[in-house]
DNA sequence: GCTTTAGACGTAT
DNA sequence: ATACGTCTAAAGC
Protein backbone atom coordinates (compact mmCIF):
# COMPACT_ATOMS: atom_id res chain seq x y z
CA UNK A 1 0.00 0.00 0.00
CA UNK A 2 1.45 3.29 -1.12
CA UNK A 3 0.75 6.60 0.57
CA UNK A 4 0.10 9.72 -1.49
CA UNK A 5 0.39 13.25 -0.14
CA UNK A 6 -0.53 16.49 -1.87
CA UNK A 7 0.51 20.10 -1.49
CA UNK A 8 -0.77 23.11 -3.35
CA UNK A 9 0.06 26.77 -3.57
CA UNK A 10 -2.20 28.98 -5.63
CA UNK A 11 -2.66 27.21 -8.96
CA UNK A 12 0.19 24.74 -8.58
CA UNK A 13 -0.50 21.22 -7.35
CA UNK A 14 2.32 18.94 -6.23
CA UNK A 15 2.11 15.30 -5.18
CA UNK A 16 4.35 12.58 -3.91
CA UNK A 17 3.99 8.83 -3.34
CA UNK A 18 5.80 6.73 -0.75
CA UNK A 19 6.10 3.02 -0.21
CA UNK A 20 7.79 1.45 2.81
CA UNK A 21 8.86 4.89 3.94
CA UNK A 22 10.67 5.72 0.70
CA UNK A 23 9.72 8.07 -2.08
CA UNK A 24 8.81 6.08 -5.16
CA UNK A 25 7.29 8.83 -7.29
CA UNK A 26 7.13 12.59 -7.57
CA UNK A 27 5.59 14.84 -10.20
CA UNK A 28 6.05 18.21 -11.78
CA UNK A 29 3.44 20.78 -10.81
CA UNK A 30 -0.02 20.41 -12.33
CA UNK A 31 -2.76 22.99 -12.61
CA UNK A 32 -5.39 20.89 -10.87
CA UNK A 33 -5.61 18.47 -7.99
CA UNK A 34 -7.14 15.87 -10.27
CA UNK A 35 -4.25 15.93 -12.74
CA UNK A 36 -1.67 15.80 -9.96
CA UNK A 37 -3.37 12.79 -8.42
CA UNK A 38 -3.70 10.98 -11.74
CA UNK A 39 -0.08 11.55 -12.56
CA UNK A 40 1.37 10.52 -9.22
CA UNK A 41 -0.72 7.36 -8.94
CA UNK A 42 -0.05 6.27 -12.49
CA UNK A 43 1.24 2.72 -12.26
CA UNK A 44 0.44 2.33 -8.57
CA UNK A 45 -2.12 -0.36 -7.83
CA UNK A 46 -3.24 0.44 -4.31
CA UNK A 47 -2.75 3.64 -2.41
CA UNK A 48 -4.34 5.91 0.16
CA UNK A 49 -4.26 9.66 0.36
CA UNK A 50 -2.99 11.22 3.55
CA UNK A 51 -1.23 14.30 4.84
CA UNK A 52 1.42 12.16 6.44
CA UNK A 53 4.10 13.16 3.93
CA UNK A 54 2.81 16.59 3.08
CA UNK A 55 6.20 18.07 3.98
CA UNK A 56 7.77 16.10 1.11
CA UNK A 57 5.15 17.40 -1.29
CA UNK A 58 5.80 20.91 -0.02
CA UNK A 59 9.50 20.33 -0.54
CA UNK A 60 8.79 19.77 -4.25
CA UNK A 61 7.29 23.24 -4.33
CA UNK A 62 10.44 24.67 -2.75
CA UNK A 63 12.72 22.91 -5.21
CA UNK A 64 10.56 24.17 -8.05
CA UNK A 65 11.11 27.67 -6.72
CA UNK A 66 14.87 27.26 -6.72
CA UNK A 67 15.63 26.34 -3.13
CA UNK A 68 18.19 23.59 -2.53
CA UNK A 69 16.60 20.24 -1.83
CA UNK A 70 16.64 18.96 1.73
CA UNK A 71 15.43 15.51 0.74
CA UNK A 72 18.08 12.92 1.55
CA UNK A 73 19.13 10.03 -0.59
CA UNK A 74 18.03 7.55 2.07
CA UNK A 75 14.46 8.82 1.65
CA UNK A 76 14.45 7.75 -1.97
CA UNK A 77 13.70 4.47 -3.61
CA UNK A 78 16.49 4.17 -6.19
CA UNK A 79 15.72 0.66 -7.27
CA UNK A 80 16.26 1.05 -11.00
CA UNK A 81 17.74 -1.07 -13.70
CA UNK A 82 21.48 -0.91 -14.14
CA UNK A 83 21.89 1.63 -16.91
CA UNK A 84 19.15 3.91 -15.69
CA UNK A 85 20.49 3.70 -12.15
CA UNK A 86 23.96 4.79 -13.27
CA UNK A 87 22.50 7.73 -15.13
CA UNK A 88 20.19 8.86 -12.34
CA UNK A 89 22.96 8.45 -9.75
CA UNK A 90 25.04 10.89 -11.77
CA UNK A 91 22.17 13.33 -12.16
CA UNK A 92 21.56 13.22 -8.43
CA UNK A 93 25.12 14.47 -7.88
CA UNK A 94 24.60 17.71 -9.80
CA UNK A 95 24.59 20.46 -7.17
CA UNK A 96 21.91 23.12 -6.89
CA UNK A 97 22.43 25.95 -9.37
CA UNK A 98 24.73 23.86 -11.58
CA UNK A 99 24.21 22.12 -14.89
CA UNK A 100 25.66 19.17 -16.76
CA UNK A 101 25.30 18.08 -20.35
CA UNK A 102 24.04 14.75 -21.66
CA UNK A 103 27.54 14.14 -22.90
CA UNK A 104 29.13 14.72 -19.49
CA UNK A 105 26.71 12.26 -17.95
CA UNK A 106 27.46 9.56 -20.50
CA UNK A 107 31.18 10.13 -20.08
CA UNK A 108 30.88 9.87 -16.30
CA UNK A 109 29.38 6.40 -16.62
CA UNK A 110 31.90 5.27 -19.24
CA UNK A 111 29.44 5.14 -22.08
CA UNK A 112 28.91 6.80 -25.40
CA UNK A 113 25.16 6.32 -25.26
CA UNK A 114 24.18 9.97 -25.21
CA UNK A 115 20.85 9.11 -26.64
CA UNK A 116 20.17 6.42 -24.10
CA UNK A 117 21.01 8.96 -21.40
CA UNK A 118 18.19 11.07 -22.79
CA UNK A 119 15.71 8.22 -22.63
CA UNK A 120 16.81 7.17 -19.16
CA UNK A 121 16.30 10.71 -17.88
CA UNK A 122 12.98 10.94 -19.67
CA UNK A 123 11.77 8.03 -17.59
CA UNK A 124 12.87 9.61 -14.32
CA UNK A 125 10.17 8.75 -11.75
CA UNK A 126 11.39 11.45 -9.36
CA UNK A 127 11.39 14.76 -11.24
CA UNK A 128 12.64 17.76 -9.23
CA UNK A 129 14.15 15.44 -6.58
CA UNK A 130 16.47 13.88 -9.14
CA UNK A 131 17.33 17.14 -10.89
CA UNK A 132 16.89 16.08 -14.50
CA UNK A 133 16.11 19.71 -15.29
CA UNK A 134 19.83 20.42 -14.73
CA UNK A 135 20.83 18.28 -17.69
CA UNK A 136 21.17 20.21 -20.93
CA UNK A 137 22.61 19.87 -24.41
CA UNK A 138 26.29 20.34 -25.13
CA UNK A 139 25.64 23.43 -27.24
CA UNK A 140 24.16 24.90 -24.03
CA UNK A 141 20.66 24.92 -25.41
CA UNK A 142 18.03 23.83 -22.92
CA UNK A 143 17.08 20.62 -24.66
CA UNK A 144 13.80 18.89 -24.07
CA UNK A 145 11.90 18.18 -20.91
CA UNK A 146 9.02 16.06 -19.73
CA UNK A 147 7.12 19.09 -18.48
CA UNK A 148 8.10 21.20 -21.52
CA UNK A 149 11.15 23.34 -22.17
CA UNK A 150 9.37 26.33 -20.73
CA UNK A 151 9.12 24.68 -17.32
CA UNK A 152 12.72 23.49 -17.45
CA UNK A 153 13.78 27.04 -18.18
CA UNK A 154 11.71 28.40 -15.32
CA UNK A 155 13.19 26.01 -12.77
CA UNK A 156 16.74 26.77 -13.89
CA UNK A 157 16.08 30.49 -13.71
CA UNK A 158 14.70 30.01 -10.21
CA UNK A 159 18.05 28.43 -9.32
CA UNK A 160 19.81 31.56 -10.53
CA UNK A 161 20.94 30.36 -13.94
CA UNK A 162 20.74 32.96 -16.68
CA UNK A 163 19.03 31.95 -19.90
CA UNK A 164 18.70 33.88 -23.10
CA UNK A 165 17.13 32.67 -26.34
CA UNK A 166 16.90 29.13 -24.97
CA UNK A 167 20.61 29.14 -24.25
CA UNK A 168 22.48 29.07 -20.96
CA UNK A 169 24.54 32.22 -20.38
CA UNK A 170 27.91 31.54 -18.82
C1' DG B 1 27.97 31.43 -38.91
C1' DC B 2 23.98 28.22 -40.27
C1' DT B 3 21.73 23.61 -41.92
C1' DT B 4 21.62 18.76 -43.19
C1' DT B 5 23.48 14.15 -43.07
C1' DA B 6 24.69 9.75 -40.94
C1' DG B 7 25.98 6.63 -37.48
C1' DA B 8 26.71 5.85 -32.69
C1' DC B 9 23.95 3.66 -27.72
C1' DG B 10 20.14 1.43 -24.44
C1' DT B 11 15.36 0.86 -23.89
C1' DA B 12 10.52 0.67 -24.93
C1' DT B 13 7.13 0.20 -28.39
C1' DA C 1 12.49 -2.73 -36.72
C1' DT C 2 11.91 1.78 -35.32
C1' DA C 3 11.78 5.76 -32.53
C1' DC C 4 13.68 8.62 -28.94
C1' DG C 5 14.53 14.84 -24.04
C1' DT C 6 21.62 13.55 -28.08
C1' DC C 7 26.58 13.92 -30.12
C1' DT C 8 30.13 14.38 -33.51
C1' DA C 9 32.02 15.04 -37.91
C1' DA C 10 31.59 16.17 -42.47
C1' DA C 11 29.55 18.61 -46.18
C1' DG C 12 27.10 22.43 -48.31
C1' DC C 13 25.30 27.08 -48.23
Tab-separated table of C-alpha atoms (C1' of nucleotides) in Angstrom:
chain	number	residue	atom	x	y	z
A	1	UNK	CA	0.000	0.000	0.000
A	2	UNK	CA	1.453	3.293	-1.116
A	3	UNK	CA	0.746	6.596	0.569
A	4	UNK	CA	0.101	9.717	-1.486
A	5	UNK	CA	0.385	13.250	-0.139
A	6	UNK	CA	-0.530	16.493	-1.869
A	7	UNK	CA	0.507	20.105	-1.492
A	8	UNK	CA	-0.769	23.109	-3.349
A	9	UNK	CA	0.061	26.767	-3.566
A	10	UNK	CA	-2.198	28.981	-5.625
A	11	UNK	CA	-2.656	27.211	-8.960
A	12	UNK	CA	0.194	24.736	-8.582
A	13	UNK	CA	-0.500	21.220	-7.354
A	14	UNK	CA	2.317	18.938	-6.227
A	15	UNK	CA	2.106	15.305	-5.183
A	16	UNK	CA	4.355	12.576	-3.906
A	17	UNK	CA	3.988	8.827	-3.342
A	18	UNK	CA	5.799	6.730	-0.752
A	19	UNK	CA	6.105	3.015	-0.214
A	20	UNK	CA	7.794	1.448	2.810
A	21	UNK	CA	8.858	4.893	3.945
A	22	UNK	CA	10.671	5.716	0.703
A	23	UNK	CA	9.718	8.071	-2.079
A	24	UNK	CA	8.808	6.080	-5.161
A	25	UNK	CA	7.288	8.833	-7.288
A	26	UNK	CA	7.126	12.591	-7.572
A	27	UNK	CA	5.586	14.835	-10.200
A	28	UNK	CA	6.046	18.208	-11.777
A	29	UNK	CA	3.440	20.785	-10.809
A	30	UNK	CA	-0.017	20.414	-12.335
A	31	UNK	CA	-2.758	22.994	-12.614
A	32	UNK	CA	-5.387	20.889	-10.869
A	33	UNK	CA	-5.605	18.472	-7.987
A	34	UNK	CA	-7.140	15.867	-10.265
A	35	UNK	CA	-4.248	15.929	-12.738
A	36	UNK	CA	-1.675	15.805	-9.957
A	37	UNK	CA	-3.369	12.788	-8.424
A	38	UNK	CA	-3.696	10.985	-11.742
A	39	UNK	CA	-0.079	11.554	-12.559
A	40	UNK	CA	1.366	10.523	-9.223
A	41	UNK	CA	-0.722	7.362	-8.940
A	42	UNK	CA	-0.050	6.272	-12.494
A	43	UNK	CA	1.236	2.718	-12.264
A	44	UNK	CA	0.445	2.327	-8.570
A	45	UNK	CA	-2.117	-0.362	-7.829
A	46	UNK	CA	-3.240	0.439	-4.314
A	47	UNK	CA	-2.751	3.639	-2.406
A	48	UNK	CA	-4.338	5.906	0.156
A	49	UNK	CA	-4.258	9.655	0.362
A	50	UNK	CA	-2.991	11.216	3.551
A	51	UNK	CA	-1.226	14.304	4.835
A	52	UNK	CA	1.422	12.160	6.441
A	53	UNK	CA	4.095	13.155	3.926
A	54	UNK	CA	2.810	16.591	3.081
A	55	UNK	CA	6.200	18.068	3.985
A	56	UNK	CA	7.769	16.099	1.114
A	57	UNK	CA	5.153	17.398	-1.293
A	58	UNK	CA	5.801	20.905	-0.018
A	59	UNK	CA	9.498	20.327	-0.544
A	60	UNK	CA	8.794	19.769	-4.246
A	61	UNK	CA	7.294	23.235	-4.329
A	62	UNK	CA	10.441	24.669	-2.749
A	63	UNK	CA	12.715	22.905	-5.213
A	64	UNK	CA	10.561	24.167	-8.047
A	65	UNK	CA	11.112	27.673	-6.723
A	66	UNK	CA	14.868	27.255	-6.716
A	67	UNK	CA	15.633	26.339	-3.129
A	68	UNK	CA	18.191	23.594	-2.535
A	69	UNK	CA	16.602	20.240	-1.832
A	70	UNK	CA	16.644	18.965	1.732
A	71	UNK	CA	15.431	15.509	0.740
A	72	UNK	CA	18.079	12.917	1.550
A	73	UNK	CA	19.127	10.026	-0.586
A	74	UNK	CA	18.027	7.547	2.070
A	75	UNK	CA	14.462	8.819	1.652
A	76	UNK	CA	14.447	7.748	-1.972
A	77	UNK	CA	13.701	4.471	-3.612
A	78	UNK	CA	16.487	4.168	-6.188
A	79	UNK	CA	15.718	0.664	-7.267
A	80	UNK	CA	16.259	1.054	-11.004
A	81	UNK	CA	17.737	-1.073	-13.701
A	82	UNK	CA	21.480	-0.910	-14.143
A	83	UNK	CA	21.887	1.628	-16.913
A	84	UNK	CA	19.146	3.907	-15.687
A	85	UNK	CA	20.494	3.699	-12.146
A	86	UNK	CA	23.956	4.787	-13.270
A	87	UNK	CA	22.496	7.729	-15.130
A	88	UNK	CA	20.188	8.856	-12.340
A	89	UNK	CA	22.960	8.451	-9.750
A	90	UNK	CA	25.038	10.887	-11.772
A	91	UNK	CA	22.165	13.325	-12.164
A	92	UNK	CA	21.564	13.219	-8.427
A	93	UNK	CA	25.122	14.465	-7.883
A	94	UNK	CA	24.599	17.712	-9.804
A	95	UNK	CA	24.586	20.462	-7.168
A	96	UNK	CA	21.912	23.123	-6.894
A	97	UNK	CA	22.430	25.947	-9.367
A	98	UNK	CA	24.730	23.858	-11.577
A	99	UNK	CA	24.208	22.120	-14.887
A	100	UNK	CA	25.664	19.171	-16.763
A	101	UNK	CA	25.304	18.080	-20.352
A	102	UNK	CA	24.041	14.754	-21.658
A	103	UNK	CA	27.539	14.136	-22.898
A	104	UNK	CA	29.130	14.716	-19.494
A	105	UNK	CA	26.707	12.264	-17.948
A	106	UNK	CA	27.459	9.565	-20.498
A	107	UNK	CA	31.179	10.131	-20.080
A	108	UNK	CA	30.882	9.870	-16.300
A	109	UNK	CA	29.384	6.397	-16.619
A	110	UNK	CA	31.897	5.274	-19.244
A	111	UNK	CA	29.438	5.139	-22.076
A	112	UNK	CA	28.908	6.804	-25.401
A	113	UNK	CA	25.164	6.318	-25.262
A	114	UNK	CA	24.176	9.967	-25.211
A	115	UNK	CA	20.849	9.109	-26.639
A	116	UNK	CA	20.172	6.418	-24.102
A	117	UNK	CA	21.008	8.959	-21.399
A	118	UNK	CA	18.191	11.072	-22.787
A	119	UNK	CA	15.709	8.219	-22.632
A	120	UNK	CA	16.808	7.174	-19.155
A	121	UNK	CA	16.304	10.713	-17.883
A	122	UNK	CA	12.979	10.944	-19.670
A	123	UNK	CA	11.768	8.033	-17.585
A	124	UNK	CA	12.875	9.612	-14.319
A	125	UNK	CA	10.174	8.754	-11.754
A	126	UNK	CA	11.387	11.446	-9.361
A	127	UNK	CA	11.392	14.756	-11.236
A	128	UNK	CA	12.635	17.758	-9.229
A	129	UNK	CA	14.152	15.442	-6.579
A	130	UNK	CA	16.467	13.883	-9.137
A	131	UNK	CA	17.330	17.143	-10.893
A	132	UNK	CA	16.895	16.077	-14.504
A	133	UNK	CA	16.112	19.709	-15.292
A	134	UNK	CA	19.825	20.423	-14.733
A	135	UNK	CA	20.832	18.283	-17.694
A	136	UNK	CA	21.174	20.206	-20.932
A	137	UNK	CA	22.615	19.869	-24.406
A	138	UNK	CA	26.293	20.338	-25.132
A	139	UNK	CA	25.639	23.428	-27.236
A	140	UNK	CA	24.158	24.901	-24.029
A	141	UNK	CA	20.658	24.921	-25.408
A	142	UNK	CA	18.029	23.831	-22.918
A	143	UNK	CA	17.080	20.623	-24.661
A	144	UNK	CA	13.801	18.887	-24.069
A	145	UNK	CA	11.898	18.179	-20.907
A	146	UNK	CA	9.023	16.060	-19.731
A	147	UNK	CA	7.124	19.095	-18.483
A	148	UNK	CA	8.097	21.204	-21.516
A	149	UNK	CA	11.149	23.339	-22.173
A	150	UNK	CA	9.369	26.327	-20.726
A	151	UNK	CA	9.118	24.684	-17.323
A	152	UNK	CA	12.723	23.491	-17.449
A	153	UNK	CA	13.784	27.040	-18.180
A	154	UNK	CA	11.710	28.396	-15.321
A	155	UNK	CA	13.186	26.010	-12.766
A	156	UNK	CA	16.742	26.775	-13.887
A	157	UNK	CA	16.078	30.489	-13.709
A	158	UNK	CA	14.701	30.007	-10.209
A	159	UNK	CA	18.049	28.427	-9.321
A	160	UNK	CA	19.810	31.555	-10.527
A	161	UNK	CA	20.941	30.360	-13.936
A	162	UNK	CA	20.743	32.963	-16.680
A	163	UNK	CA	19.032	31.951	-19.896
A	164	UNK	CA	18.697	33.884	-23.105
A	165	UNK	CA	17.134	32.674	-26.342
A	166	UNK	CA	16.897	29.127	-24.967
A	167	UNK	CA	20.611	29.140	-24.248
A	168	UNK	CA	22.484	29.074	-20.958
A	169	UNK	CA	24.539	32.220	-20.382
A	170	UNK	CA	27.908	31.541	-18.818
B	1	DG	C1'	27.973	31.426	-38.915
B	2	DC	C1'	23.982	28.223	-40.271
B	3	DT	C1'	21.731	23.605	-41.921
B	4	DT	C1'	21.620	18.761	-43.187
B	5	DT	C1'	23.477	14.155	-43.068
B	6	DA	C1'	24.686	9.748	-40.936
B	7	DG	C1'	25.975	6.629	-37.477
B	8	DA	C1'	26.713	5.853	-32.693
B	9	DC	C1'	23.954	3.660	-27.716
B	10	DG	C1'	20.136	1.434	-24.437
B	11	DT	C1'	15.362	0.864	-23.890
B	12	DA	C1'	10.523	0.675	-24.935
B	13	DT	C1'	7.132	0.197	-28.393
C	1	DA	C1'	12.493	-2.726	-36.725
C	2	DT	C1'	11.915	1.780	-35.321
C	3	DA	C1'	11.779	5.760	-32.527
C	4	DC	C1'	13.676	8.619	-28.935
C	5	DG	C1'	14.528	14.840	-24.044
C	6	DT	C1'	21.617	13.553	-28.084
C	7	DC	C1'	26.576	13.916	-30.121
C	8	DT	C1'	30.133	14.379	-33.508
C	9	DA	C1'	32.023	15.038	-37.910
C	10	DA	C1'	31.595	16.168	-42.466
C	11	DA	C1'	29.553	18.606	-46.182
C	12	DG	C1'	27.103	22.435	-48.307
C	13	DC	C1'	25.302	27.076	-48.231
